[in-house]
XYZ file of N, CA, C and O in Angstrom:
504
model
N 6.074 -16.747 -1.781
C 5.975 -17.337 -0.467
C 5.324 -18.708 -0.614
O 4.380 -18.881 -1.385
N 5.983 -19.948 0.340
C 5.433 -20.767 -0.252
C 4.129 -20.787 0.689
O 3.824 -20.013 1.597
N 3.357 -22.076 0.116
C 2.226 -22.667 0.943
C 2.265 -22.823 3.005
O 1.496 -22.480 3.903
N 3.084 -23.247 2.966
C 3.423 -23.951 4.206
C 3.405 -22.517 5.216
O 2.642 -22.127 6.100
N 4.592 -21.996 4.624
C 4.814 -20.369 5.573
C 3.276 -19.344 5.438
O 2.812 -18.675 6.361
N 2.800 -19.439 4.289
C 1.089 -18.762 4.135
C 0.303 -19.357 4.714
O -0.743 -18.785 5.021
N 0.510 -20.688 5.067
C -0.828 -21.441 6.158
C -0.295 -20.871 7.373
O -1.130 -20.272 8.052
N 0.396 -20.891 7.633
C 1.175 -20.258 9.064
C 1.001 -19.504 9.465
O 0.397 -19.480 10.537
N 1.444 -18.369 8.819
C 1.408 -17.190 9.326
C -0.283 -16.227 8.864
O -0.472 -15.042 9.138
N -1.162 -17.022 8.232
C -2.476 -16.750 8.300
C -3.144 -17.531 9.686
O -4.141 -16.996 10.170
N -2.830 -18.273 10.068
C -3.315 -19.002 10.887
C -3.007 -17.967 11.981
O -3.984 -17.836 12.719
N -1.857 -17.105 12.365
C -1.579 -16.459 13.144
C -1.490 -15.567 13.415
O -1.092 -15.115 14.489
N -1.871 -15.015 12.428
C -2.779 -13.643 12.117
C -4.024 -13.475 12.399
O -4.661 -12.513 12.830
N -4.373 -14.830 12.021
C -6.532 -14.768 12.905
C -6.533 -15.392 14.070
O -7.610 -15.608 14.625
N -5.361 -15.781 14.632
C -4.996 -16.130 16.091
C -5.282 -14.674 16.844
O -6.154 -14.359 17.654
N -4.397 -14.055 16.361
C -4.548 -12.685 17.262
C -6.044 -11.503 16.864
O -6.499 -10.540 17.482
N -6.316 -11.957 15.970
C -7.693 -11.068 15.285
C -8.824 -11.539 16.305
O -9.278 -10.731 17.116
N -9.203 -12.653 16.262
C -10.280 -12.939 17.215
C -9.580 -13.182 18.204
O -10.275 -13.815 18.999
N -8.242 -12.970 18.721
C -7.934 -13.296 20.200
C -8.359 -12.075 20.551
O -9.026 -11.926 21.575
N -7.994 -10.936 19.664
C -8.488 -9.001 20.401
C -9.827 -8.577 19.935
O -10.206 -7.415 20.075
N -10.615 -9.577 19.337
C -11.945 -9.588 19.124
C -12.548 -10.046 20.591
O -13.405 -9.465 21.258
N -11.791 -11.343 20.907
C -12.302 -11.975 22.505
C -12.387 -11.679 23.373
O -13.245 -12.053 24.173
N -11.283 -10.661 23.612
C -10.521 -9.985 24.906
C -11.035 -8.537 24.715
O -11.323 -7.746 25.613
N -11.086 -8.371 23.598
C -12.253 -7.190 23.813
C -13.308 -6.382 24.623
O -13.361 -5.153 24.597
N -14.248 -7.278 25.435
C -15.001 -6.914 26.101
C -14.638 -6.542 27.512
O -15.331 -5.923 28.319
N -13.419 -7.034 27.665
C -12.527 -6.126 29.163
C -12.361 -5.107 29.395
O -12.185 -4.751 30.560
N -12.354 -4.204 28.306
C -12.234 -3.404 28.395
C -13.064 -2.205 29.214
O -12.831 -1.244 29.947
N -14.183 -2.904 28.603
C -15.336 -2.100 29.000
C -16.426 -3.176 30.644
O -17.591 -3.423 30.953
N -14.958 -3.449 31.190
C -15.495 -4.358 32.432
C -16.572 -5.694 32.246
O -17.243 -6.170 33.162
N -16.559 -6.102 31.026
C -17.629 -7.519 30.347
C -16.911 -8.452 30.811
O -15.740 -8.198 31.096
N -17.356 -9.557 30.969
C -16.772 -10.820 30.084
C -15.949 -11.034 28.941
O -16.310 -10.412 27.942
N -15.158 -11.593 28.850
C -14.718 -11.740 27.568
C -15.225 -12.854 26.778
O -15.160 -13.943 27.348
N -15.806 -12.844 25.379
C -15.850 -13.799 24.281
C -15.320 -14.877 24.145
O -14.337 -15.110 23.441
N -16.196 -15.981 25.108
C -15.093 -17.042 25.104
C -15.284 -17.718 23.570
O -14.364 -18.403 23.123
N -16.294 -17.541 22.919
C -16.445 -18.395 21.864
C -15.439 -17.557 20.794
O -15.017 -18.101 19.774
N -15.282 -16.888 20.969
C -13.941 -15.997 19.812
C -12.405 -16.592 20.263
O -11.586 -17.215 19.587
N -12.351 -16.122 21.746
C -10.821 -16.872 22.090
C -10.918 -18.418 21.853
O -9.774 -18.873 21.867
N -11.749 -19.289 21.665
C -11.598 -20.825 21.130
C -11.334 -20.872 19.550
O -10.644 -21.776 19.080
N -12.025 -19.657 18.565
C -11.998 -20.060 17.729
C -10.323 -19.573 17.419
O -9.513 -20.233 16.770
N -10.062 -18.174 18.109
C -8.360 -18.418 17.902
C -7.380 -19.036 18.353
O -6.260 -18.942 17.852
N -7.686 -19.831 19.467
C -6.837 -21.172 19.981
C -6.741 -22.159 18.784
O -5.676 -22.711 18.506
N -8.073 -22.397 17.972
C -8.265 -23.296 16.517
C -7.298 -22.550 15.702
O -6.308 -22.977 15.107
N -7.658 -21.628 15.764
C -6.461 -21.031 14.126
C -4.950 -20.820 14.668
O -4.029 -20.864 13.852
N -4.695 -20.595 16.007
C -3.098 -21.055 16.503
C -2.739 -22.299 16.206
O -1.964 -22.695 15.336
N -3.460 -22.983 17.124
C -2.930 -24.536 16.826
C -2.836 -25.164 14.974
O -1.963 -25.794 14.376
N -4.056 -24.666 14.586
C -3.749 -24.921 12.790
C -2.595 -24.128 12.398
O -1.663 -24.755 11.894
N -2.479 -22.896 12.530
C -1.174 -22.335 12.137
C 0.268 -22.909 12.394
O 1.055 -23.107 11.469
N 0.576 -23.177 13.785
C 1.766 -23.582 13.978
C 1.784 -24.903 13.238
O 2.755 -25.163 12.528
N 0.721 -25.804 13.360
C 1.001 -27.299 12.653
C 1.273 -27.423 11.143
O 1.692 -28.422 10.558
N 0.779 -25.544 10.323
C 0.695 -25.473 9.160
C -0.053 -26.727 8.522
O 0.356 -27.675 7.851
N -1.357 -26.346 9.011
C -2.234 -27.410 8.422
C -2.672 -27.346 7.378
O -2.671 -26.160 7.050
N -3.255 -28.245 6.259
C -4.004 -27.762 4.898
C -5.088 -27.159 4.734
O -5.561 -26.674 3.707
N -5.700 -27.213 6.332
C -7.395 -27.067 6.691
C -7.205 -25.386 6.324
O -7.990 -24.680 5.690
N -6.186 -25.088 6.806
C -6.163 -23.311 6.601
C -6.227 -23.255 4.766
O -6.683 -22.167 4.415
N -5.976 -23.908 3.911
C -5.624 -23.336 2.508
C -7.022 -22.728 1.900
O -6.926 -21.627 1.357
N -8.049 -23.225 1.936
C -8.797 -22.744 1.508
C -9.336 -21.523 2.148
O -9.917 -20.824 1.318
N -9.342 -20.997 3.428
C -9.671 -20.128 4.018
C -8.630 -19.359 3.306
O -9.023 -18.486 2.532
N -7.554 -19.521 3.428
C -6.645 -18.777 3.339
C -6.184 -18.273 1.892
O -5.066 -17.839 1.614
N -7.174 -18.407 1.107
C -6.963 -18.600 -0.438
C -8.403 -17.486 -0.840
O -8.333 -16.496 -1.568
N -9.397 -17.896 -0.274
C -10.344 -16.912 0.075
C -9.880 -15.256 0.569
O -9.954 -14.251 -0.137
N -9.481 -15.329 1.733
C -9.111 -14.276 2.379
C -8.210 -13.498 1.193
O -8.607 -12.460 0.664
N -7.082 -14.078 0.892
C -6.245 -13.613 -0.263
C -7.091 -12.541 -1.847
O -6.799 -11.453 -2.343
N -8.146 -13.544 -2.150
C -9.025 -13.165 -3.421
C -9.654 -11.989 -2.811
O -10.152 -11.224 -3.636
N -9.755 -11.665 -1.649
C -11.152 -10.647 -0.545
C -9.981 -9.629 -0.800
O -10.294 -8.505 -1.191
N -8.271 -10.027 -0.553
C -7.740 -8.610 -0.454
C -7.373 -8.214 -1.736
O -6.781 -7.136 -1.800
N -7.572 -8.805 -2.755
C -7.495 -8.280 -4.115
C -8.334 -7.591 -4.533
O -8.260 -6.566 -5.211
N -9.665 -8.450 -3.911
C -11.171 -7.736 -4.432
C -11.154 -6.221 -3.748
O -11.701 -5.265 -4.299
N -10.418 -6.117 -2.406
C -10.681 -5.106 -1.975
C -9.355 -3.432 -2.398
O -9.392 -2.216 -2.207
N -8.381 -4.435 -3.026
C -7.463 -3.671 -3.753
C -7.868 -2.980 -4.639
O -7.735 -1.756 -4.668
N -8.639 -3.931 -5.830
C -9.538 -3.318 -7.139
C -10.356 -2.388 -7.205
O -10.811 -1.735 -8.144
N -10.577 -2.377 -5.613
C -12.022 -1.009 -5.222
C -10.945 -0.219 -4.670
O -10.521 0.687 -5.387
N -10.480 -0.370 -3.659
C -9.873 0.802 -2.436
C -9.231 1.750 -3.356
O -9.541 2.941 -3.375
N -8.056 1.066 -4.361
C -6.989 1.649 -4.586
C -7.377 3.180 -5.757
O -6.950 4.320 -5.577
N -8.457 2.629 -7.125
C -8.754 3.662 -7.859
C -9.443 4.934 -6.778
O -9.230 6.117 -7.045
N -10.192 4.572 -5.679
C -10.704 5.664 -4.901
C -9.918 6.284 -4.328
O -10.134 7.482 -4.513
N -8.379 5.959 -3.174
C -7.548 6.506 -2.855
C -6.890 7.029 -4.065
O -6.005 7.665 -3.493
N -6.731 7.174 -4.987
C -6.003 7.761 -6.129
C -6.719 9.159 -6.951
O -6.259 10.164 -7.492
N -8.158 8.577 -6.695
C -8.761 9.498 -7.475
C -9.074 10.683 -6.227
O -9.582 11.788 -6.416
N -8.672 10.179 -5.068
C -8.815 11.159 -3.720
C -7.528 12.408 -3.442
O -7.465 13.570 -3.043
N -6.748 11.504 -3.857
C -5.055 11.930 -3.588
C -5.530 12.917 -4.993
O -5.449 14.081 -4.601
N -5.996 12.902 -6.484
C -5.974 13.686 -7.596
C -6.547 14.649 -7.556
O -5.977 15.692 -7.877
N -7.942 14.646 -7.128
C -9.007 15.637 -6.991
C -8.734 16.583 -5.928
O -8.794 17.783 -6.196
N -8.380 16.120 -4.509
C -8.375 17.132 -3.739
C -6.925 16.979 -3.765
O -6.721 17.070 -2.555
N -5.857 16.823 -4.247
C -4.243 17.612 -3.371
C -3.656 17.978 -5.199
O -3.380 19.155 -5.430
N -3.540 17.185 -6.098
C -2.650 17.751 -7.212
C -3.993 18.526 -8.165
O -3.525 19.230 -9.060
N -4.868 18.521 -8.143
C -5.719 19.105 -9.280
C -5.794 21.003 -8.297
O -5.165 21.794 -8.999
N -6.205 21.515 -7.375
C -5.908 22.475 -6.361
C -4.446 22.990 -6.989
O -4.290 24.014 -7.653
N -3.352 21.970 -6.591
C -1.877 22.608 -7.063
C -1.610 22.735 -8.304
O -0.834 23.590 -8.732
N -2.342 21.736 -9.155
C -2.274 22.264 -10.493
C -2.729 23.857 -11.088
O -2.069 24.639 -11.772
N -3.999 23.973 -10.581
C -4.687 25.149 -11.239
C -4.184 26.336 -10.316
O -4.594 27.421 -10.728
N -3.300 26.423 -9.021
C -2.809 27.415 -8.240
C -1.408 27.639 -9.221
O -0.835 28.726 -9.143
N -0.963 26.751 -9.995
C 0.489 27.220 -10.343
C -0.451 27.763 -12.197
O -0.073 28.565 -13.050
N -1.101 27.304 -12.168
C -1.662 28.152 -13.777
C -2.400 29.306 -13.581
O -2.430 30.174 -14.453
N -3.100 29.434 -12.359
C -3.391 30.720 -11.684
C -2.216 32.067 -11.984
O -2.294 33.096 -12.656
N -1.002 31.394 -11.019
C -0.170 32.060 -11.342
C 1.620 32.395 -12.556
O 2.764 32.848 -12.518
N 0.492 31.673 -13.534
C 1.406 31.398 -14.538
C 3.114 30.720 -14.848
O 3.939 30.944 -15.734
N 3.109 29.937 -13.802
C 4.595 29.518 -13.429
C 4.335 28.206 -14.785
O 3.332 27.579 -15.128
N 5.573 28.210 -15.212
C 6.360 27.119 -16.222
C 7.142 26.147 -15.533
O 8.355 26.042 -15.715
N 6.281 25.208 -14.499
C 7.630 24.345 -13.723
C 8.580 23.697 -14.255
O 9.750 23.649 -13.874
N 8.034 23.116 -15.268
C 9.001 21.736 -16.316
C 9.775 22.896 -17.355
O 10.792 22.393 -17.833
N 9.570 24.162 -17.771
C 9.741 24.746 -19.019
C 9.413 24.534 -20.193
O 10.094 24.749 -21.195
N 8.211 24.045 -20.121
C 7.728 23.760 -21.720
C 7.360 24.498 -22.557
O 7.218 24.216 -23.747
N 7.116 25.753 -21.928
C 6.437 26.604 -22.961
C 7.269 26.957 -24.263
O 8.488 26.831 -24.151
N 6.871 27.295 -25.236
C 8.018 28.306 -26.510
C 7.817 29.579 -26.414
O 6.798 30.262 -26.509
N 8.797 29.797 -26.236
C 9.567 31.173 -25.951
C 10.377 31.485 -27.730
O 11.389 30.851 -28.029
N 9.803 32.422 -28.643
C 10.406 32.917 -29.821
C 11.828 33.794 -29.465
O 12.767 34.042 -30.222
N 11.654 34.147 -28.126
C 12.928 35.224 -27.955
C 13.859 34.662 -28.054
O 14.845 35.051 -28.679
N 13.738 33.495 -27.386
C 15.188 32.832 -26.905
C 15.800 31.852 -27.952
O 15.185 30.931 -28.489
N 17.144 32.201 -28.167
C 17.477 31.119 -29.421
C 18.214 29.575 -28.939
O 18.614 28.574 -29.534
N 18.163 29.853 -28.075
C 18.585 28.414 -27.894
C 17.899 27.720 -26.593
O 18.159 28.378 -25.586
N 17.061 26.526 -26.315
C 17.055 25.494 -24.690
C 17.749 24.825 -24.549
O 17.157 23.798 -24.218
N 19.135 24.597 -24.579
C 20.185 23.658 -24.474
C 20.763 25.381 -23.098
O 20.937 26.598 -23.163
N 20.823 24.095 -21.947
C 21.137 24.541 -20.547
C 22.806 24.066 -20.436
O 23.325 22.990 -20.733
N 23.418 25.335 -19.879
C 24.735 24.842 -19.586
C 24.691 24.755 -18.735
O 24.009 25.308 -17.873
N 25.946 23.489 -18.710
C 26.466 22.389 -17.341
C 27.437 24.000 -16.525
O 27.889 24.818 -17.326
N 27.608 24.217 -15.223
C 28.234 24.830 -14.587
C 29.217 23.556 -14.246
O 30.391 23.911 -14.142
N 29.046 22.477 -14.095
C 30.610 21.607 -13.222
C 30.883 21.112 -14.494
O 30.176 21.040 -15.499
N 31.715 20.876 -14.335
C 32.636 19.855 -15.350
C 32.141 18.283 -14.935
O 32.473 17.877 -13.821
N 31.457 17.516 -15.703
C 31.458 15.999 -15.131
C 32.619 15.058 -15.736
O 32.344 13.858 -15.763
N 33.907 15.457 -16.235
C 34.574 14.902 -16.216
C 34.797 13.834 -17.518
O 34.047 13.976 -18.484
N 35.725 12.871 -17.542
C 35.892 11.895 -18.453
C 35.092 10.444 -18.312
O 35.269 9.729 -17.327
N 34.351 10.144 -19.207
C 33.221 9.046 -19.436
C 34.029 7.811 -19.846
O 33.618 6.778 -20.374
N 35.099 8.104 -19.534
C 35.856 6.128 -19.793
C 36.082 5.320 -18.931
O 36.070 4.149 -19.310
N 36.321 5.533 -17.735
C 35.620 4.497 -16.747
C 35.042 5.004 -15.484
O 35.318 5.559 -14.421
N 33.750 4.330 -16.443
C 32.481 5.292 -15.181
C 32.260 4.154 -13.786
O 31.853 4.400 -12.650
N 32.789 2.618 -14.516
C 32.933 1.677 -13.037
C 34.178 1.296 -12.193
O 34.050 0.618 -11.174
């Protein structure tokens, strides 16, 4: 993405962030934040003009969602491992199931699985 469209559409993204930061307090029958809705009138108007003033903010913000990638992501993973596949792991060794078939089996003389369909002739597969 280039520069121009990333000043932009950051600019207009914190247009609406502190515009529902501003407008916020209506909710609850307040005033609204006028000093928040000015500062997103500033980041509209910089956005649409795709100004340079946004690059460095906007270069910042970028490094914050990496920084926050580098943390979030090993914790959602190690969340998703511990509590949902480590549970299903030890419930299927609980009950001794072979999902993949890896085990060795001496009885059996052969793991070569027969095809039931016919797939046909391999000379023109396009």
């Amino acid at each position: 993405m280039n520069k121009k469209s990333s000043n932009k559409s950051f600019g207009i993204l914190f247009f609406i962030v502190f515009l529902g930061f501003g407008l916020w307090p209506i909710i609850n029958g307040k005033n609204p934040n006028i000093y928040l809705i000015i500062i997103s009138i500033i980041f509209l108007i910089l956005g649409l003009v795709n100004s340079k003033i946004l690059s460095p903010l906007n270069k910042i913000w970028i490094k914050f969602g990496e920084l926050l990638g580098k943390i979030i992501a090993p914790i959602v993973m190690a969340i998703i491992y511990f509590i949902i596949l480590t549970p299903i792991s030890l419930t299927v060794r609980l009950f001794g199931k072979d999902l993949l078939g890896l085990k060795f089996l001496k009885k059996k003389q052969s793991y070569w699985i027969k095809r039931k369909k016919d797939i046909g002739s391999m000379k023109k597969q396009f």
